[in-house]
Every structure is written in structure tokens, then in C-alpha cells.
Short mmCIF file of N, CA and C in Angstrom, two decimals:
data_model
loop_
_atom_site.label_atom_id
_atom_site.label_comp_id
_atom_site.label_asym_id
_atom_site.label_seq_id
_atom_site.Cartn_x
_atom_site.Cartn_y
_atom_site.Cartn_z
N MET A 1 -24.83 -4.26 8.06
CA MET A 1 -25.46 -3.26 7.22
C MET A 1 -25.95 -2.11 8.08
N ASP A 2 -25.89 -0.92 7.53
CA ASP A 2 -26.34 0.28 8.20
C ASP A 2 -27.85 0.23 8.43
N ARG A 3 -28.31 0.99 9.43
CA ARG A 3 -29.73 1.02 9.78
C ARG A 3 -30.30 2.41 9.53
N PRO A 4 -31.60 2.51 9.31
CA PRO A 4 -32.22 3.82 9.12
C PRO A 4 -32.23 4.60 10.44
N LEU A 5 -32.24 5.92 10.30
CA LEU A 5 -32.30 6.79 11.46
C LEU A 5 -33.16 7.99 11.10
N LEU A 6 -34.11 8.32 11.98
CA LEU A 6 -34.92 9.51 11.83
C LEU A 6 -34.44 10.55 12.83
N VAL A 7 -34.46 11.81 12.43
CA VAL A 7 -34.06 12.89 13.31
C VAL A 7 -35.24 13.85 13.40
N TYR A 8 -35.68 14.11 14.62
CA TYR A 8 -36.79 15.04 14.87
C TYR A 8 -36.21 16.35 15.38
N THR A 9 -36.63 17.45 14.79
CA THR A 9 -36.24 18.76 15.28
C THR A 9 -37.33 19.77 14.90
N THR A 10 -37.22 20.97 15.42
CA THR A 10 -38.15 22.04 15.07
C THR A 10 -37.36 23.26 14.64
N PHE A 11 -38.01 24.09 13.83
CA PHE A 11 -37.41 25.33 13.34
C PHE A 11 -38.39 26.47 13.55
N PRO A 12 -37.90 27.71 13.52
CA PRO A 12 -38.81 28.84 13.71
C PRO A 12 -39.77 29.04 12.55
N ASP A 13 -39.40 28.56 11.35
CA ASP A 13 -40.32 28.68 10.22
C ASP A 13 -39.93 27.70 9.11
N VAL A 14 -40.81 27.58 8.14
CA VAL A 14 -40.64 26.62 7.05
C VAL A 14 -39.41 26.95 6.20
N ASP A 15 -39.20 28.22 5.90
CA ASP A 15 -38.09 28.59 5.03
C ASP A 15 -36.74 28.20 5.63
N ILE A 16 -36.56 28.44 6.90
CA ILE A 16 -35.31 28.06 7.56
C ILE A 16 -35.17 26.54 7.59
N ALA A 17 -36.26 25.85 7.88
CA ALA A 17 -36.22 24.38 7.91
C ALA A 17 -35.83 23.82 6.54
N LEU A 18 -36.46 24.33 5.49
CA LEU A 18 -36.17 23.84 4.14
C LEU A 18 -34.74 24.18 3.70
N ALA A 19 -34.27 25.37 4.02
CA ALA A 19 -32.90 25.75 3.66
C ALA A 19 -31.88 24.89 4.39
N THR A 20 -32.11 24.66 5.67
CA THR A 20 -31.20 23.81 6.45
C THR A 20 -31.24 22.39 5.91
N GLY A 21 -32.44 21.88 5.67
CA GLY A 21 -32.58 20.53 5.14
C GLY A 21 -31.93 20.38 3.78
N GLU A 22 -32.13 21.37 2.92
CA GLU A 22 -31.52 21.28 1.59
C GLU A 22 -30.00 21.23 1.67
N SER A 23 -29.41 22.00 2.58
CA SER A 23 -27.96 21.96 2.72
C SER A 23 -27.48 20.59 3.20
N LEU A 24 -28.25 19.96 4.08
CA LEU A 24 -27.89 18.62 4.57
C LEU A 24 -28.07 17.57 3.47
N VAL A 25 -29.09 17.72 2.64
CA VAL A 25 -29.28 16.81 1.51
C VAL A 25 -28.14 16.97 0.51
N ARG A 26 -27.79 18.22 0.19
CA ARG A 26 -26.69 18.47 -0.76
C ARG A 26 -25.38 17.89 -0.26
N ASP A 27 -25.16 17.92 1.05
CA ASP A 27 -23.95 17.34 1.64
C ASP A 27 -24.05 15.83 1.81
N GLN A 28 -25.16 15.25 1.41
CA GLN A 28 -25.44 13.81 1.49
C GLN A 28 -25.43 13.27 2.93
N LEU A 29 -25.71 14.16 3.88
CA LEU A 29 -25.83 13.72 5.28
C LEU A 29 -27.21 13.15 5.55
N ILE A 30 -28.21 13.63 4.82
CA ILE A 30 -29.56 13.08 4.92
C ILE A 30 -30.07 12.84 3.50
N ALA A 31 -31.04 11.96 3.38
CA ALA A 31 -31.65 11.70 2.08
C ALA A 31 -32.87 12.57 1.85
N CYS A 32 -33.47 13.06 2.96
CA CYS A 32 -34.75 13.77 2.84
C CYS A 32 -35.03 14.53 4.12
N ILE A 33 -35.79 15.61 3.97
CA ILE A 33 -36.37 16.31 5.12
C ILE A 33 -37.85 16.50 4.84
N ASN A 34 -38.68 16.21 5.81
CA ASN A 34 -40.11 16.50 5.74
C ASN A 34 -40.37 17.65 6.70
N VAL A 35 -41.04 18.68 6.22
CA VAL A 35 -41.31 19.85 7.04
C VAL A 35 -42.82 20.03 7.17
N VAL A 36 -43.26 20.13 8.40
CA VAL A 36 -44.68 20.32 8.70
C VAL A 36 -44.84 21.69 9.34
N PRO A 37 -45.47 22.63 8.65
CA PRO A 37 -45.61 23.98 9.20
C PRO A 37 -46.75 24.07 10.21
N GLY A 38 -46.74 25.17 10.96
CA GLY A 38 -47.89 25.51 11.79
C GLY A 38 -48.02 24.81 13.12
N MET A 39 -46.95 24.23 13.64
CA MET A 39 -47.03 23.59 14.94
C MET A 39 -47.07 24.67 16.02
N GLN A 40 -47.98 24.55 16.94
CA GLN A 40 -48.05 25.45 18.09
C GLN A 40 -47.31 24.80 19.25
N SER A 41 -46.42 25.54 19.87
CA SER A 41 -45.61 25.00 20.96
C SER A 41 -45.81 25.79 22.24
N VAL A 42 -45.80 25.07 23.35
CA VAL A 42 -45.73 25.65 24.69
C VAL A 42 -44.54 24.96 25.34
N TYR A 43 -43.60 25.75 25.83
CA TYR A 43 -42.38 25.15 26.34
C TYR A 43 -41.77 25.99 27.46
N ALA A 44 -41.00 25.33 28.30
CA ALA A 44 -40.27 26.01 29.36
C ALA A 44 -38.92 26.45 28.80
N TRP A 45 -38.56 27.71 29.05
CA TRP A 45 -37.28 28.22 28.56
C TRP A 45 -36.75 29.27 29.53
N LYS A 46 -35.63 28.96 30.16
CA LYS A 46 -34.95 29.88 31.06
C LYS A 46 -35.88 30.44 32.13
N GLY A 47 -36.66 29.55 32.74
CA GLY A 47 -37.51 29.92 33.86
C GLY A 47 -38.87 30.48 33.50
N SER A 48 -39.18 30.57 32.22
CA SER A 48 -40.47 31.10 31.79
C SER A 48 -41.21 30.06 30.94
N ILE A 49 -42.52 30.23 30.88
CA ILE A 49 -43.33 29.41 29.99
C ILE A 49 -43.56 30.24 28.73
N GLU A 50 -43.18 29.69 27.61
CA GLU A 50 -43.26 30.39 26.32
C GLU A 50 -44.27 29.71 25.42
N ARG A 51 -44.78 30.47 24.46
CA ARG A 51 -45.63 29.93 23.39
C ARG A 51 -45.05 30.41 22.07
N GLY A 52 -45.17 29.57 21.06
CA GLY A 52 -44.69 29.99 19.75
C GLY A 52 -45.20 29.08 18.66
N GLN A 53 -45.00 29.54 17.45
CA GLN A 53 -45.33 28.73 16.28
C GLN A 53 -44.02 28.29 15.65
N GLU A 54 -43.94 27.02 15.29
CA GLU A 54 -42.73 26.45 14.72
C GLU A 54 -43.09 25.56 13.54
N ALA A 55 -42.06 25.06 12.90
CA ALA A 55 -42.20 24.04 11.86
C ALA A 55 -41.49 22.79 12.35
N VAL A 56 -42.16 21.67 12.29
CA VAL A 56 -41.56 20.38 12.66
C VAL A 56 -40.79 19.86 11.47
N ALA A 57 -39.65 19.27 11.73
CA ALA A 57 -38.87 18.64 10.65
C ALA A 57 -38.48 17.23 11.06
N ILE A 58 -38.64 16.32 10.11
CA ILE A 58 -38.19 14.94 10.29
C ILE A 58 -37.17 14.68 9.18
N LEU A 59 -35.97 14.35 9.58
CA LEU A 59 -34.89 14.09 8.65
C LEU A 59 -34.66 12.60 8.55
N LYS A 60 -34.37 12.12 7.35
CA LYS A 60 -34.14 10.70 7.13
C LYS A 60 -32.68 10.48 6.73
N THR A 61 -32.01 9.62 7.51
CA THR A 61 -30.61 9.34 7.27
C THR A 61 -30.31 7.90 7.71
N VAL A 62 -29.04 7.62 7.97
CA VAL A 62 -28.65 6.29 8.44
C VAL A 62 -27.83 6.42 9.72
N LYS A 63 -27.84 5.40 10.52
CA LYS A 63 -27.22 5.39 11.85
C LYS A 63 -25.74 5.79 11.81
N SER A 64 -25.01 5.34 10.81
CA SER A 64 -23.57 5.63 10.77
C SER A 64 -23.27 7.12 10.60
N LEU A 65 -24.25 7.91 10.20
CA LEU A 65 -24.06 9.35 10.02
C LEU A 65 -24.59 10.17 11.20
N GLN A 66 -25.03 9.51 12.26
CA GLN A 66 -25.65 10.22 13.38
C GLN A 66 -24.77 11.34 13.91
N ASP A 67 -23.51 11.09 14.20
CA ASP A 67 -22.64 12.11 14.76
C ASP A 67 -22.43 13.27 13.79
N GLN A 68 -22.23 12.97 12.52
CA GLN A 68 -22.04 14.01 11.51
C GLN A 68 -23.30 14.86 11.35
N VAL A 69 -24.45 14.22 11.30
CA VAL A 69 -25.71 14.94 11.18
C VAL A 69 -25.92 15.81 12.41
N HIS A 70 -25.63 15.29 13.57
CA HIS A 70 -25.79 16.05 14.81
C HIS A 70 -24.93 17.31 14.78
N ARG A 71 -23.66 17.17 14.45
CA ARG A 71 -22.76 18.33 14.39
C ARG A 71 -23.23 19.35 13.36
N ALA A 72 -23.56 18.88 12.17
CA ALA A 72 -23.99 19.78 11.09
C ALA A 72 -25.29 20.50 11.45
N LEU A 73 -26.21 19.79 12.05
CA LEU A 73 -27.49 20.39 12.43
C LEU A 73 -27.28 21.45 13.52
N LYS A 74 -26.45 21.16 14.50
CA LYS A 74 -26.16 22.14 15.56
C LYS A 74 -25.50 23.40 14.97
N GLU A 75 -24.58 23.21 14.02
CA GLU A 75 -23.89 24.35 13.40
C GLU A 75 -24.84 25.22 12.58
N ARG A 76 -25.82 24.62 11.93
CA ARG A 76 -26.69 25.33 11.00
C ARG A 76 -28.02 25.76 11.60
N HIS A 77 -28.32 25.29 12.78
CA HIS A 77 -29.62 25.55 13.39
C HIS A 77 -29.65 26.93 14.03
N PRO A 78 -30.73 27.69 13.84
CA PRO A 78 -30.78 29.05 14.40
C PRO A 78 -31.06 29.10 15.91
N TYR A 79 -31.57 28.04 16.51
CA TYR A 79 -31.89 28.06 17.93
C TYR A 79 -30.63 27.91 18.77
N GLU A 80 -30.62 28.58 19.90
CA GLU A 80 -29.52 28.45 20.85
C GLU A 80 -29.39 27.01 21.34
N THR A 81 -30.53 26.40 21.64
CA THR A 81 -30.57 25.01 22.10
C THR A 81 -31.63 24.27 21.30
N PRO A 82 -31.30 23.82 20.10
CA PRO A 82 -32.32 23.12 19.31
C PRO A 82 -32.63 21.74 19.89
N VAL A 83 -33.88 21.34 19.72
CA VAL A 83 -34.25 19.97 20.07
C VAL A 83 -33.80 19.09 18.91
N ILE A 84 -32.96 18.12 19.20
CA ILE A 84 -32.51 17.16 18.20
C ILE A 84 -32.66 15.78 18.81
N LEU A 85 -33.63 15.04 18.31
CA LEU A 85 -33.91 13.71 18.84
C LEU A 85 -33.67 12.68 17.75
N PHE A 86 -32.94 11.63 18.08
CA PHE A 86 -32.67 10.55 17.15
C PHE A 86 -33.60 9.39 17.43
N ILE A 87 -34.28 8.95 16.41
CA ILE A 87 -35.26 7.87 16.54
C ILE A 87 -34.81 6.73 15.64
N GLU A 88 -34.59 5.56 16.25
CA GLU A 88 -34.14 4.40 15.49
C GLU A 88 -35.33 3.48 15.23
N PRO A 89 -35.82 3.47 14.00
CA PRO A 89 -36.92 2.55 13.67
C PRO A 89 -36.48 1.10 13.86
N THR A 90 -37.43 0.25 14.15
CA THR A 90 -37.10 -1.16 14.34
C THR A 90 -36.90 -1.89 13.03
N GLY A 91 -37.28 -1.28 11.95
CA GLY A 91 -37.10 -1.91 10.65
C GLY A 91 -37.36 -0.90 9.55
N ALA A 92 -37.12 -1.33 8.33
CA ALA A 92 -37.39 -0.47 7.18
C ALA A 92 -37.65 -1.35 5.98
N ASP A 93 -38.48 -0.85 5.11
CA ASP A 93 -38.68 -1.50 3.83
C ASP A 93 -37.32 -1.58 3.14
N ALA A 94 -37.03 -2.69 2.49
CA ALA A 94 -35.72 -2.89 1.85
C ALA A 94 -35.42 -1.80 0.83
N ALA A 95 -36.41 -1.42 0.04
CA ALA A 95 -36.19 -0.38 -0.97
C ALA A 95 -35.93 0.97 -0.32
N THR A 96 -36.59 1.24 0.79
CA THR A 96 -36.36 2.50 1.52
C THR A 96 -34.93 2.55 2.05
N LEU A 97 -34.48 1.47 2.65
CA LEU A 97 -33.12 1.42 3.18
C LEU A 97 -32.11 1.56 2.05
N GLU A 98 -32.35 0.91 0.94
CA GLU A 98 -31.45 1.02 -0.22
C GLU A 98 -31.36 2.47 -0.68
N TRP A 99 -32.50 3.16 -0.74
CA TRP A 99 -32.54 4.56 -1.13
C TRP A 99 -31.75 5.42 -0.13
N LEU A 100 -31.98 5.21 1.17
CA LEU A 100 -31.25 5.95 2.19
C LEU A 100 -29.75 5.76 2.05
N LEU A 101 -29.33 4.53 1.86
CA LEU A 101 -27.91 4.22 1.72
C LEU A 101 -27.32 4.87 0.47
N GLY A 102 -28.06 4.80 -0.62
CA GLY A 102 -27.59 5.39 -1.86
C GLY A 102 -27.45 6.90 -1.80
N GLU A 103 -28.40 7.56 -1.20
CA GLU A 103 -28.40 9.02 -1.16
C GLU A 103 -27.42 9.60 -0.14
N THR A 104 -26.96 8.78 0.79
CA THR A 104 -26.01 9.26 1.80
C THR A 104 -24.62 8.65 1.61
N ALA A 105 -24.43 7.94 0.52
CA ALA A 105 -23.16 7.23 0.29
C ALA A 105 -21.96 8.18 0.30
N GLY A 106 -22.11 9.36 -0.28
CA GLY A 106 -20.99 10.30 -0.37
C GLY A 106 -20.46 10.75 0.99
N ALA A 107 -21.34 10.86 1.97
CA ALA A 107 -20.94 11.29 3.31
C ALA A 107 -20.33 10.15 4.12
N ARG A 108 -20.55 8.92 3.66
CA ARG A 108 -20.06 7.77 4.42
C ARG A 108 -18.74 7.24 3.88
N LEU A 109 -18.16 7.90 2.92
CA LEU A 109 -16.88 7.42 2.33
C LEU A 109 -15.72 7.62 3.25
#
């Protein structure tokens, strides 16, 4: 049986995060995106220390779609080098896993 997979990424703002997430939901690559606005970031980029405000996004999908989600997110993401981290939970509520499988079934055919 497939396993749940969380994807962590950031976007420059909430609208871009929601639009990208909605396109991934419509394509059945993810079941859900949670967007948290107002994150303050300090990061190293091309030899400089930068500061910025971003929106955190957590995407919910299944392990078998990891490569497809990765490709689609890279294609649709506005950052030159987006942070895309895959987090494999050690377990999931049975109803949650059933929901994830059901909502991503079209992409797994």
C-alpha cells in the first residue's frame, strides 16, 4: 500500500502558493496544500545574506507520486531554486491515508 508524503516548500506570497497548490490539486498530484503566510526568512543566496517574507506551504500527497509532484512543482514554482523537501511520516490515520489515496487516484493511473 502507498504511504503518505508531505512536501515542504516556500513561496514569495500567499496568492502564488495557493494558485500553484490549486493547480496541483486539480491535477490530482496532491490532495491538499496548507499555506502559512508571513514567514520571515534569512538565507544565504549567491554569496549574500538575504532577508525576505515568504509563505510556507505544506503539500499532502502519497509516496508513489513523489517524482511527479517534484517535476510539477519545479515547473510551476517562481523561484530559480525552490526549496522542496519531502517528509515521510512514520504513519497516518487510516482515514487520512484513504482520503489521500482517493484524491490522488487519477494521477496514479
